[in-house]
XYZ file of C-alpha atoms in Angstrom:
787
model
C 166.679 58.515 3.355
C 164.396 59.301 0.016
C 164.473 63.012 -0.520
C 161.025 65.135 -0.254
C 159.442 65.298 -3.669
C 156.274 67.063 -4.810
C 153.912 65.607 -7.040
C 152.820 67.459 -10.172
C 149.824 67.262 -12.221
C 150.490 67.670 -16.188
C 147.201 68.451 -17.972
C 146.100 68.145 -21.362
C 143.009 68.126 -23.459
C 140.595 64.952 -23.904
C 141.719 61.346 -24.206
C 144.890 60.088 -26.040
C 147.564 61.683 -23.866
C 149.186 58.981 -21.888
C 152.579 57.234 -21.298
C 154.739 57.399 -24.459
C 154.583 53.349 -25.056
C 150.936 53.405 -24.986
C 149.826 56.781 -26.322
C 147.775 56.983 -29.303
C 147.515 60.324 -31.771
C 144.095 61.640 -30.245
C 144.262 64.113 -27.434
C 141.014 65.880 -27.483
C 138.784 68.485 -28.902
C 135.506 70.022 -29.370
C 132.669 71.347 -31.590
C 131.546 74.760 -32.347
C 128.734 76.069 -34.427
C 128.869 79.636 -35.473
C 126.051 81.578 -37.266
C 127.649 83.269 -40.112
C 124.789 86.067 -40.139
C 124.233 86.368 -43.918
C 121.363 83.835 -44.611
C 119.270 82.142 -42.159
C 120.643 78.560 -41.416
C 124.156 79.388 -42.810
C 126.638 77.970 -40.210
C 130.206 77.648 -39.740
C 130.995 74.287 -38.192
C 134.568 73.888 -36.483
C 136.161 70.671 -34.843
C 139.084 71.379 -32.786
C 141.129 68.425 -32.545
C 144.289 68.302 -30.194
C 146.627 65.567 -31.446
C 150.024 64.213 -30.432
C 152.605 65.444 -32.814
C 153.443 62.312 -34.418
C 153.167 60.371 -37.815
C 149.530 59.316 -36.768
C 148.639 62.856 -36.379
C 149.841 63.800 -39.671
C 147.420 61.247 -41.026
C 144.388 62.764 -39.536
C 142.714 64.887 -42.093
C 139.277 65.380 -40.641
C 136.051 63.220 -40.743
C 132.230 63.263 -40.976
C 129.514 64.786 -38.684
C 125.964 63.841 -38.433
C 122.962 65.963 -37.477
C 120.060 64.385 -35.818
C 116.475 65.384 -34.525
C 116.418 64.885 -30.709
C 112.833 63.994 -30.672
C 113.412 60.559 -32.302
C 117.117 60.447 -33.300
C 116.103 60.790 -36.984
C 119.346 61.597 -39.421
C 118.762 65.034 -41.114
C 122.319 65.567 -42.457
C 125.780 63.942 -42.772
C 128.821 66.199 -43.722
C 132.398 65.984 -44.214
C 134.845 68.429 -42.375
C 138.347 69.340 -43.761
C 141.676 70.988 -42.415
C 141.073 74.868 -42.492
C 144.136 76.364 -40.948
C 147.734 75.705 -40.156
C 148.525 73.388 -37.064
C 149.619 75.037 -34.110
C 151.847 73.890 -31.422
C 150.382 73.563 -27.745
C 152.879 75.613 -25.677
C 153.869 74.141 -22.335
C 155.174 76.435 -19.293
C 158.027 74.044 -18.903
C 159.216 72.725 -22.114
C 161.948 70.377 -20.302
C 159.033 68.683 -18.452
C 156.917 68.196 -21.771
C 159.949 66.985 -23.588
C 160.530 64.361 -20.721
C 157.296 63.143 -20.823
C 157.148 62.909 -24.572
C 154.181 65.735 -24.655
C 154.266 67.263 -28.064
C 150.740 68.042 -28.859
C 149.394 70.228 -31.999
C 145.952 71.645 -32.563
C 144.332 70.759 -35.824
C 141.180 72.504 -36.979
C 138.820 70.946 -39.161
C 135.689 72.901 -40.744
C 132.787 73.202 -43.083
C 130.128 75.873 -43.973
C 126.604 74.087 -44.001
C 123.245 75.581 -45.077
C 120.270 74.369 -42.936
C 116.708 75.319 -44.020
C 114.887 76.817 -40.985
C 111.444 75.541 -42.334
C 112.954 72.129 -41.956
C 114.785 72.589 -38.661
C 111.869 73.633 -36.707
C 111.204 70.683 -34.197
C 110.695 72.211 -30.511
C 112.884 69.513 -29.370
C 115.925 70.608 -31.235
C 118.818 68.981 -32.690
C 122.040 67.490 -32.007
C 125.471 66.573 -33.947
C 128.133 64.343 -33.081
C 131.852 63.612 -34.193
C 132.946 60.163 -33.205
C 136.392 58.679 -32.950
C 138.863 56.625 -30.868
C 140.607 55.736 -29.158
C 141.708 56.673 -25.620
C 144.954 55.952 -23.943
C 145.659 52.520 -22.545
C 147.322 54.197 -19.602
C 144.189 55.943 -18.350
C 143.712 54.828 -14.678
C 139.834 55.563 -14.008
C 137.918 53.895 -16.802
C 137.826 50.269 -17.919
C 139.568 49.059 -20.949
C 140.452 52.586 -22.386
C 142.277 51.196 -25.493
C 139.019 49.951 -26.787
C 137.010 52.898 -25.497
C 136.240 55.916 -28.085
C 134.627 59.294 -27.435
C 132.144 61.250 -29.007
C 132.203 65.009 -29.530
C 128.630 66.277 -28.744
C 126.746 69.668 -29.524
C 123.176 70.366 -28.905
C 121.183 73.102 -30.790
C 117.639 74.659 -30.828
C 115.224 74.766 -33.605
C 116.111 77.253 -36.120
C 112.418 78.339 -36.502
C 110.190 78.957 -33.338
C 106.316 79.714 -33.835
C 107.075 80.882 -37.260
C 109.832 83.289 -36.345
C 113.653 82.878 -36.772
C 115.658 81.866 -34.032
C 119.355 82.741 -34.188
C 121.996 80.971 -31.983
C 125.578 80.309 -31.929
C 127.286 77.817 -29.726
C 129.808 78.637 -26.851
C 133.005 79.397 -27.763
C 136.516 78.313 -25.840
C 139.838 79.815 -25.687
C 143.184 78.656 -26.443
C 144.802 76.010 -24.101
C 147.978 76.337 -22.301
C 150.150 73.031 -21.684
C 150.320 72.809 -17.728
C 151.316 70.962 -14.901
C 150.886 71.357 -11.152
C 152.055 69.900 -8.088
C 150.084 67.109 -6.048
C 148.615 68.289 -2.718
C 148.872 71.889 -3.856
C 145.526 73.666 -5.025
C 145.192 74.097 -8.727
C 142.555 76.631 -10.410
C 142.240 77.218 -14.089
C 139.801 79.529 -15.919
C 138.267 77.157 -18.328
C 135.072 78.776 -19.246
C 133.707 79.725 -22.384
C 131.703 82.865 -23.913
C 128.741 82.949 -25.661
C 128.168 85.386 -28.834
C 124.654 85.705 -28.110
C 124.957 86.572 -24.514
C 123.197 83.708 -23.270
C 123.859 82.309 -19.922
C 126.247 79.265 -19.431
C 126.094 76.804 -16.897
C 129.007 74.255 -16.207
C 128.738 70.691 -14.729
C 130.877 67.415 -14.383
C 129.476 64.783 -16.737
C 130.558 61.131 -17.546
C 132.664 61.118 -20.844
C 130.817 59.419 -23.839
C 131.948 56.369 -25.566
C 131.339 55.894 -29.166
C 128.733 53.701 -30.869
C 129.958 50.256 -32.422
C 133.441 48.670 -32.107
C 134.859 49.567 -35.580
C 138.306 51.312 -35.897
C 137.293 53.849 -38.438
C 135.485 57.143 -37.675
C 131.830 56.424 -38.191
C 128.337 58.641 -38.048
C 125.345 57.156 -36.100
C 122.771 58.445 -33.828
C 122.281 58.518 -30.307
C 122.150 57.990 -27.359
C 125.734 57.320 -27.079
C 127.166 55.054 -24.408
C 129.048 56.461 -21.160
C 132.510 55.142 -20.594
C 132.781 52.581 -17.888
C 134.155 53.914 -14.571
C 136.516 51.692 -12.666
C 135.407 51.371 -8.874
C 135.653 54.550 -6.731
C 135.499 56.685 -9.890
C 132.264 58.704 -11.218
C 131.813 62.061 -12.775
C 132.191 64.170 -9.627
C 135.043 61.919 -8.533
C 136.849 61.569 -11.614
C 140.305 62.708 -9.908
C 140.737 61.710 -6.123
C 141.860 64.745 -4.272
C 141.038 67.070 -1.499
C 138.979 68.649 -3.096
C 138.154 66.341 -6.128
C 138.157 68.018 -9.439
C 135.132 70.430 -9.617
C 133.925 72.905 -12.243
C 132.431 76.199 -11.055
C 128.653 76.201 -12.182
C 128.748 79.896 -13.375
C 132.301 80.703 -14.208
C 133.679 77.192 -15.833
C 136.869 77.629 -13.502
C 138.351 74.028 -12.638
C 139.668 73.241 -9.232
C 141.396 70.255 -7.917
C 144.182 69.228 -5.392
C 144.976 65.855 -6.396
C 146.389 62.967 -4.122
C 146.616 60.101 -6.528
C 149.108 59.418 -9.368
C 147.890 58.542 -12.860
C 146.122 59.599 -15.743
C 142.568 60.656 -15.191
C 139.657 61.149 -17.853
C 136.704 63.619 -16.997
C 134.354 65.578 -19.021
C 132.659 68.990 -18.729
C 129.097 69.925 -19.812
C 128.305 73.599 -20.914
C 124.910 74.542 -21.216
C 123.339 77.133 -22.873
C 120.195 79.088 -21.418
C 118.214 81.964 -22.678
C 115.246 83.450 -20.843
C 115.580 80.780 -18.400
C 115.052 77.908 -21.053
C 117.792 75.474 -21.962
C 118.785 75.867 -25.701
C 121.914 74.148 -26.434
C 124.737 72.239 -24.867
C 128.524 71.300 -25.580
C 130.443 68.645 -24.276
C 134.359 68.647 -23.709
C 136.424 65.760 -22.579
C 139.760 66.305 -20.601
C 142.286 64.295 -18.873
C 144.954 65.059 -16.349
C 148.373 63.128 -15.710
C 149.758 63.014 -12.183
C 153.303 62.633 -11.977
C 156.295 63.061 -9.595
C 158.394 66.238 -9.701
C 161.200 67.625 -7.726
C 160.377 70.768 -5.372
C 160.780 74.224 -6.570
C 164.178 75.560 -6.582
C 163.945 78.739 -8.724
C 162.958 82.237 -7.042
C 160.059 84.383 -8.406
C 161.553 86.173 -11.598
C 161.048 89.940 -12.165
C 160.019 91.562 -15.175
C 160.686 95.253 -16.157
C 160.698 97.352 -19.454
C 164.285 98.024 -20.889
C 165.728 101.303 -19.614
C 162.644 101.356 -17.244
C 163.323 99.243 -14.215
C 160.491 100.211 -12.083
C 156.803 100.100 -13.156
C 153.862 97.395 -13.852
C 152.128 99.517 -16.484
C 153.326 100.902 -19.609
C 151.690 102.578 -22.622
C 152.840 102.669 -26.268
C 151.580 103.704 -29.513
C 150.218 101.418 -32.032
C 152.931 100.491 -34.570
C 155.685 100.944 -31.800
C 157.009 98.256 -29.393
C 158.328 97.887 -26.010
C 161.070 95.283 -24.699
C 160.487 93.356 -21.527
C 163.313 91.637 -19.942
C 163.824 89.518 -16.872
C 166.366 88.257 -14.613
C 168.950 86.181 -16.628
C 170.093 82.661 -15.225
C 171.546 80.068 -17.794
C 170.233 77.379 -15.982
C 166.626 78.174 -16.322
C 163.843 77.891 -18.877
C 161.780 80.887 -19.717
C 158.212 80.909 -21.074
C 156.337 84.316 -21.502
C 152.648 84.641 -21.271
C 150.068 87.221 -22.409
C 146.727 87.192 -20.768
C 147.470 84.078 -19.095
C 148.311 82.221 -22.207
C 151.582 80.732 -22.981
C 153.072 82.388 -26.208
C 154.778 80.604 -28.996
C 158.644 80.794 -29.371
C 158.627 83.376 -26.452
C 161.300 81.268 -24.249
C 164.251 83.859 -23.701
C 164.934 86.452 -21.000
C 163.699 89.262 -23.322
C 160.375 89.943 -25.313
C 159.176 92.607 -27.593
C 155.812 93.417 -27.372
C 153.404 95.521 -29.540
C 149.987 94.200 -28.508
C 148.078 95.106 -25.232
C 147.648 92.775 -22.516
C 148.852 91.569 -19.350
C 152.365 89.888 -19.482
C 154.298 87.698 -17.093
C 157.110 84.983 -17.406
C 157.482 81.881 -15.804
C 160.938 80.190 -15.150
C 161.697 76.544 -14.395
C 164.951 74.560 -14.173
C 166.217 73.125 -17.307
C 167.408 69.943 -15.827
C 164.347 68.957 -13.886
C 160.873 68.686 -14.434
C 159.773 70.668 -11.587
C 157.092 73.432 -10.868
C 157.680 76.642 -12.733
C 157.714 80.074 -10.642
C 155.778 83.082 -12.196
C 156.596 86.971 -12.067
C 154.485 89.840 -11.395
C 152.097 90.903 -13.857
C 152.957 93.822 -16.312
C 150.080 95.592 -18.217
C 150.741 96.927 -21.617
C 148.551 99.647 -23.023
C 148.510 100.343 -26.744
C 147.078 103.667 -27.818
C 145.388 102.796 -31.142
C 144.407 106.105 -33.056
C 143.601 104.245 -36.125
C 140.550 105.789 -37.776
C 138.875 106.167 -40.981
C 136.745 109.502 -41.759
C 132.983 108.622 -41.953
C 130.733 110.917 -43.762
C 127.250 111.693 -43.641
C 125.473 113.688 -45.869
C 125.688 114.939 -49.632
C 126.986 118.093 -51.278
C 124.377 118.758 -53.917
C 124.714 120.943 -57.024
C 123.908 124.041 -55.238
C 123.677 123.377 -51.629
C 123.797 120.373 -49.146
C 126.648 119.677 -46.427
C 128.562 116.737 -45.099
C 129.704 115.834 -41.764
C 133.056 114.330 -41.394
C 133.846 112.291 -38.219
C 136.897 110.428 -36.878
C 137.656 108.353 -33.734
C 136.443 110.528 -30.562
C 138.760 109.967 -27.383
C 139.589 111.979 -24.287
C 142.616 114.111 -24.445
C 142.970 113.877 -28.277
C 144.031 116.774 -30.496
C 142.372 116.908 -33.836
C 143.786 118.733 -36.959
C 141.607 118.947 -40.089
C 143.115 119.700 -43.436
C 141.178 120.814 -46.730
C 143.122 120.657 -49.898
C 146.142 120.423 -47.647
C 145.513 123.684 -45.756
C 144.999 123.269 -41.864
C 141.401 124.224 -40.936
C 141.019 126.889 -38.286
C 138.455 126.684 -35.399
C 136.035 125.254 -34.915
C 137.351 122.567 -37.069
C 139.364 121.058 -34.071
C 137.124 118.195 -32.644
C 136.261 114.705 -33.936
C 133.375 116.046 -36.078
C 133.380 118.920 -38.705
C 130.796 119.955 -41.061
C 131.487 121.336 -44.528
C 129.277 122.960 -47.437
C 132.361 122.960 -49.827
C 133.838 120.196 -51.919
C 137.688 119.319 -51.625
C 140.001 116.681 -50.352
C 139.895 116.284 -46.632
C 142.075 114.515 -44.110
C 142.470 114.512 -40.515
C 145.569 114.105 -37.886
C 144.749 112.855 -34.573
C 147.455 113.452 -31.676
C 147.852 112.036 -28.446
C 150.178 114.748 -26.681
C 150.982 112.743 -23.425
C 152.653 109.702 -24.974
C 153.260 111.549 -28.330
C 151.107 109.235 -30.602
C 149.962 110.471 -33.935
C 147.796 109.105 -36.780
C 147.153 110.604 -40.221
C 143.923 109.450 -41.701
C 143.406 108.534 -45.494
C 142.187 111.499 -47.591
C 138.441 111.744 -48.417
C 137.386 113.599 -51.806
C 134.099 115.413 -51.462
C 132.450 116.404 -54.689
C 129.148 117.885 -55.655
C 126.589 115.927 -56.948
C 125.434 116.327 -60.658
C 121.938 118.451 -60.578
C 118.640 116.656 -59.853
C 116.602 116.852 -63.066
C 112.968 117.189 -61.813
C 110.017 116.981 -64.439
C 106.293 116.122 -64.830
C 105.318 113.942 -67.886
C 101.861 113.363 -69.102
C 100.214 112.155 -72.302
C 97.950 115.290 -72.385
C 97.479 118.764 -70.830
C 93.645 118.995 -70.823
C 91.329 117.302 -68.367
C 87.836 116.086 -69.420
C 84.673 116.395 -67.417
C 84.371 114.139 -64.875
C 87.975 112.409 -65.829
C 91.248 111.945 -64.670
C 94.753 112.896 -65.989
C 98.026 110.896 -64.858
C 100.931 112.847 -64.072
C 104.305 111.091 -63.700
C 107.057 112.837 -61.543
C 110.567 111.815 -62.755
C 114.073 112.447 -61.580
C 114.156 111.077 -58.039
C 112.942 108.609 -55.524
C 110.702 110.554 -53.147
C 107.995 113.054 -54.496
C 106.361 115.809 -52.760
C 103.199 117.314 -55.089
C 101.661 120.859 -55.054
C 98.494 122.211 -56.987
C 98.308 125.951 -57.261
C 101.041 126.610 -54.528
C 99.444 124.097 -51.943
C 101.018 121.111 -50.819
C 99.019 117.979 -51.716
C 99.917 115.866 -48.558
C 98.106 112.643 -49.389
C 100.270 111.849 -52.621
C 103.882 110.785 -52.353
C 104.041 108.330 -55.185
C 105.418 109.345 -58.475
C 102.299 109.058 -60.416
C 99.500 111.666 -59.495
C 95.964 111.008 -60.901
C 94.625 114.475 -60.961
C 90.868 115.340 -61.381
C 91.213 118.919 -60.642
C 92.524 121.559 -63.239
C 95.361 123.694 -61.887
C 99.183 124.385 -61.768
C 101.117 121.470 -60.760
C 104.605 121.141 -59.731
C 106.804 118.424 -57.842
C 109.629 118.373 -55.772
C 111.719 115.063 -56.068
C 114.446 114.021 -53.938
C 117.230 111.809 -55.508
C 118.712 108.591 -53.919
C 121.803 110.924 -52.460
C 119.102 113.303 -50.706
C 119.596 116.313 -53.226
C 116.359 118.011 -54.221
C 114.851 119.818 -57.332
C 111.525 121.141 -58.319
C 109.930 120.784 -61.645
C 108.756 123.521 -63.788
C 104.852 124.098 -63.601
C 102.674 121.784 -65.411
C 99.452 123.586 -66.346
C 96.275 121.324 -66.510
C 93.170 122.806 -68.036
C 89.567 121.629 -67.896
C 87.637 120.819 -70.942
C 84.095 122.376 -70.835
C 81.406 119.605 -70.919
C 78.288 119.502 -73.152
C 74.470 118.685 -72.027
C 73.328 115.977 -74.553
C 69.646 115.214 -74.726
C 67.717 112.907 -76.870
C 63.778 112.674 -77.255
C 61.820 109.686 -76.305
C 60.631 107.023 -78.821
C 57.130 105.809 -78.279
C 56.629 102.152 -77.517
C 54.845 99.903 -80.302
C 52.736 96.784 -80.020
C 54.294 94.156 -82.755
C 56.832 94.813 -85.442
C 54.399 96.686 -87.709
C 54.802 100.049 -86.118
C 55.830 103.430 -88.080
C 59.345 104.475 -88.835
C 60.181 107.597 -86.266
C 62.661 110.404 -86.729
C 64.994 110.558 -83.971
C 65.902 113.779 -82.393
C 68.972 115.031 -80.344
C 70.663 118.135 -78.963
C 73.099 119.713 -79.744
C 73.135 118.926 -83.550
C 75.714 117.109 -85.025
C 75.661 113.839 -82.981
C 75.368 110.135 -83.982
C 72.225 107.795 -83.226
C 73.065 104.249 -82.611
C 70.980 101.075 -81.511
C 68.792 98.370 -82.832
C 66.723 99.236 -85.668
C 68.817 102.782 -86.196
C 69.681 103.996 -89.519
C 70.940 107.393 -89.527
C 68.561 109.417 -87.748
C 65.465 107.230 -88.152
C 64.144 104.251 -86.045
C 62.394 101.237 -87.474
C 60.751 98.898 -84.803
C 60.372 96.143 -87.439
C 64.139 96.051 -88.061
C 64.769 96.428 -84.297
C 62.467 93.438 -83.652
C 60.686 92.569 -80.447
C 62.433 93.865 -77.069
C 63.697 96.643 -75.066
C 66.249 98.524 -77.022
C 68.562 101.024 -75.900
C 69.269 103.840 -78.320
C 71.941 106.351 -77.825
C 72.761 109.719 -79.323
C 76.538 110.677 -78.935
C 78.276 113.912 -79.404
C 82.098 114.232 -79.706
C 83.166 117.470 -78.135
C 86.684 117.277 -77.802
C 89.487 114.939 -79.194
C 90.967 113.829 -75.883
C 87.613 113.033 -74.395
C 85.129 110.305 -74.624
C 81.774 111.368 -76.412
C 78.926 112.575 -74.457
C 75.919 110.375 -74.612
C 72.412 110.564 -74.195
C 70.143 107.478 -74.432
C 66.471 106.250 -74.553
C 64.857 102.934 -74.356
C 62.628 101.875 -77.460
C 60.073 99.283 -76.639
C 58.593 96.792 -79.247
C 56.498 94.751 -77.037
C 54.929 91.681 -78.269
C 51.113 91.415 -79.078
C 49.845 88.860 -76.513
C 48.141 85.623 -77.563
C 45.794 83.363 -75.778
C 45.204 79.579 -76.141
C 41.942 78.183 -74.751
C 40.225 74.992 -75.547
C 36.990 75.381 -77.342
C 35.005 73.493 -74.858
C 35.344 72.457 -71.299
C 32.916 69.890 -69.964
C 31.910 69.138 -66.436
C 29.148 68.059 -64.404
C 26.766 70.168 -62.526
C 27.995 71.562 -59.109
C 31.561 70.894 -60.018
C 34.561 73.447 -59.364
C 37.402 73.936 -62.042
C 40.139 76.137 -63.077
C 40.486 77.455 -66.676
C 44.220 77.652 -67.514
C 44.936 79.436 -70.694
C 48.198 79.499 -72.342
C 49.647 83.085 -72.898
C 52.407 84.982 -74.639
C 53.282 88.556 -74.760
C 53.900 89.158 -71.112
C 50.504 89.994 -70.423
C 50.007 91.941 -66.710
C 46.112 92.528 -66.865
C 43.757 89.951 -66.962
C 39.763 90.588 -67.190
C 37.327 87.591 -67.323
C 33.630 88.136 -68.110
C 30.935 87.186 -67.308
C 31.477 87.065 -63.615
C 29.243 84.219 -62.955
C 30.523 81.227 -61.102
C 34.236 82.938 -61.009
C 36.120 83.456 -57.914
C 38.102 86.640 -59.152
C 37.613 87.944 -62.597
C 41.306 89.494 -62.404
C 43.249 86.368 -62.104
C 45.270 84.836 -64.807
C 43.843 81.254 -64.395
C 39.966 81.501 -63.679
C 38.817 79.699 -60.640
C 35.185 78.350 -61.762
C 33.179 77.504 -58.396
C 30.010 75.266 -58.052
C 28.981 75.516 -62.049
C 25.282 74.570 -62.952
C 24.551 75.805 -66.115
C 26.337 75.969 -69.634
C 28.308 79.322 -70.043
C 30.819 81.140 -72.559
C 33.675 82.940 -70.687
C 35.875 85.563 -72.419
C 39.374 86.579 -71.384
C 40.963 89.908 -72.175
C 44.605 90.746 -71.617
C 46.967 93.543 -71.756
C 50.418 93.809 -71.324
C 52.721 96.572 -69.796
C 53.020 98.405 -73.141
C 49.259 98.353 -73.819
C 49.086 95.624 -76.330
C 45.828 93.679 -76.104
C 44.219 90.230 -77.017
C 41.043 88.151 -76.174
C 39.713 84.779 -76.311
C 36.970 82.588 -75.168
C 35.940 79.006 -73.894
C 32.769 77.272 -73.714
C 32.079 75.361 -70.516
C 29.151 72.639 -70.990
C 27.573 71.232 -67.850
C 25.935 67.694 -68.085
C 23.613 66.428 -65.458
C 23.943 62.679 -66.652
C 25.616 60.418 -69.128
C 23.955 59.690 -72.445
C 24.520 55.918 -72.724
C 23.594 54.661 -76.294
C 22.289 51.034 -76.415
C 24.400 49.804 -79.082
C 27.425 50.493 -81.373
C 29.192 48.609 -84.572
C 32.820 48.360 -84.207
C 33.403 47.277 -87.709
C 36.368 49.989 -88.654
C 33.851 51.575 -90.906
C 34.633 55.075 -89.120
C 31.226 55.139 -87.806
C 30.190 53.983 -84.395
C 33.492 52.173 -83.915
C 33.731 52.598 -80.093
C 30.867 52.922 -77.487
C 30.824 56.848 -77.134
C 29.185 58.096 -73.754
C 28.019 61.632 -74.329
C 28.563 63.806 -71.445
C 31.236 61.371 -69.848
C 33.861 64.142 -69.576
C 31.871 65.809 -66.962
C 32.513 62.857 -64.639
C 36.375 62.419 -64.101
C 36.084 59.670 -61.679
C 33.320 57.563 -63.597
C 33.668 53.637 -63.741
C 32.522 51.788 -66.633
C 32.384 48.114 -66.757
C 31.116 45.587 -69.658
C 30.418 41.821 -68.901
C 29.552 38.738 -71.044
C 26.766 36.559 -70.776
C 28.622 34.336 -68.185
C 29.339 37.359 -65.996
C 33.104 37.951 -66.939
C 34.494 41.237 -67.261
C 35.601 41.934 -70.910
C 36.182 45.625 -70.353
C 36.439 48.228 -67.297
C 37.780 51.928 -67.051
C 40.269 52.607 -64.920
C 41.150 56.152 -65.565
C 37.602 57.728 -66.320
C 36.442 56.984 -69.650
C 39.350 58.266 -71.546
C 39.574 54.992 -73.462
C 36.249 54.072 -74.788
C 35.192 50.596 -75.070
C 36.033 49.308 -78.785
C 34.267 45.904 -78.666
C 37.613 43.977 -78.115
C 39.099 41.811 -75.480
C 42.941 41.353 -75.241
C 43.022 42.827 -78.703
C 40.456 40.275 -80.385
C 36.926 41.134 -81.419
C 34.103 40.009 -78.945
C 31.205 38.142 -80.696
C 28.126 40.249 -81.621
C 25.247 39.958 -79.240
C 24.090 41.466 -75.963
C 26.122 42.249 -72.900
C 25.439 43.747 -69.424
C 27.064 47.098 -68.188
C 27.380 49.103 -65.186
C 28.408 52.734 -64.947
C 29.049 54.412 -61.588
C 29.287 58.028 -61.965
C 31.158 58.805 -58.850
C 32.309 56.391 -55.782
C 29.284 57.575 -53.594
C 26.597 57.387 -56.274
C 24.706 54.183 -57.253
C 25.390 52.203 -60.257
C 23.440 52.625 -63.474
C 22.997 48.956 -65.082
C 22.001 48.282 -68.790
C 22.273 46.308 -71.844
C 24.742 47.008 -74.678
C 24.383 45.228 -78.149
C 27.174 44.861 -80.350
C 26.425 44.584 -84.001
C 28.874 43.652 -86.620
């Protein structure tokens, strides 16, 4: 009859752990992203890689990681990771079992520091990084073609800047892994959750492991999405290991649970998602695989652990720097493996263990000659009293005053002794904090009487600071009327000003611009907190003077007299256009409004006191009018003179036919008779001028019957007297055949000169028509050209 046999599950991280003949060097790993904290965007990237301890593992030296934008898979960065720590062996509870199954596993750590620009990594969709490699083990029983299936370590992280503000985050962290195995059909749980350094919520779920992109054998960098591995029939993410129950993960704690009921090597993956304020911000994936094997039934009893010379008790306390020896039942047929806080300790495989670190300790034993389930002892808790403390100081001993508080570790039941210059201080210097106003050498001794623990701190030296030198500096001590004086406080970093014994609360800067005479002091505070007050700085007010200057008469034109200038008090200086000494010459000044000044220097520190007057040299107005203006009876017209000298007063006379006699441009209305108009003007200074114009009124045009266009300078054109009074006149001349040889189109501004197209017309009689205005009848007659 076949003996009753338990079936055990030996689990390890990630793909690559399989039966020896088919094993590859890769076992597993994950990526972590830690914010260093000194500069925004500065990160430590760590790849933890579990490898079979063989020649292929020794050849693994790192690889490349790619960072991509989730929104469009755009490549952002590719960087190399290199080995950063000494490789550590994964410790199995039953080394005999691990040896028999050829399970020798090491942990290699690869890393790099990268600097990402938050203004570049600001996409709301976030980013991901990946580390791709291969291959998985040929002996895996739940995926298709495992030896040609790779895997992708995958991590998502959020934008480094959101809404213009920096967003800080680190990925979850995971603890060290034990090499474990468990019996089939027996419930198995393992605390596989991580921790988040930012306090974010972590949610766990089973997912399908990721394959790598491409088919090459070398480690590659490529953007996602990454393909899933191909499950064999009956397997999927939530049934990666058949059992009752199948392999599951607790959504909140990350604890794995399984009771397997099928032999084989099974791959699965766990996704860890980060949530902050209810929103997902990141994700990490880790692959795992379990190996289900046959193992004999348990034949070892549960061992007992006790402290040497203390056979009873499950909790012990030691002082830091001391140690305690734990021991267990001795049996030469047993393997021993000690644990602290659930993790197997390296090289801790004897019946005794010397401990000096706090934690919960236990030992597991198994039969040396069998790959069976190990039996565990009870837990023993070790507490370590650590009184290590540095003296922290706050405050400052100044040159003449000040105090310093010294403090050390505070704890219940501790006894404190303080020493100054190696002399024990009496009460009240018996607590964790003391205050002193004296310099010296200080140290403390902390004692825990119950367990006899004691710690002596390093010595702290307190000395008085050098005196603060407060002073006020200024380029002068006297204040000009209406002026200001800059006082500069020196000797510190903070400043409090006073004037005549009263605080000036509004001024805390080192420079004080004063506008009032008085007695000023400044209290300065140095960087170390010590203070000092300056000696008084006296600011005197300089009396002002009242300066006056007599006005200078305005003149018309530059032929005015030379004026004597007068100002008070005596002894000042006159300046301005046309000024020479104390005299003003309008001719030298020229036309214009000239500012003349009288300056009196009354103190060397102050600008001169100044009075001023404006001397006006006004231009004499001029009027330009035509000698004669011709119009017709009943017409209206405007007389527009050209003027200089800035006139402001206008007087036209006589008022006959004028709409307004005070306008610059006179409007003549319905004129019927000849008249002479006179315009008188005056500017603001009183300078005057006048001009006249003759307005001639014609009732009709005088038409001569002949003219002689022979270029002798007399009667060379047909001159029509009074035609200027009729600006709309039309004049036409015809030859004897009725052809038009001349026609005016713009009044009669270009008189008929006896030519047609530049050629003289023959002498003789010609017919003409004249229309004075469009509505008046034509005037007809005969014109004779004589040559």
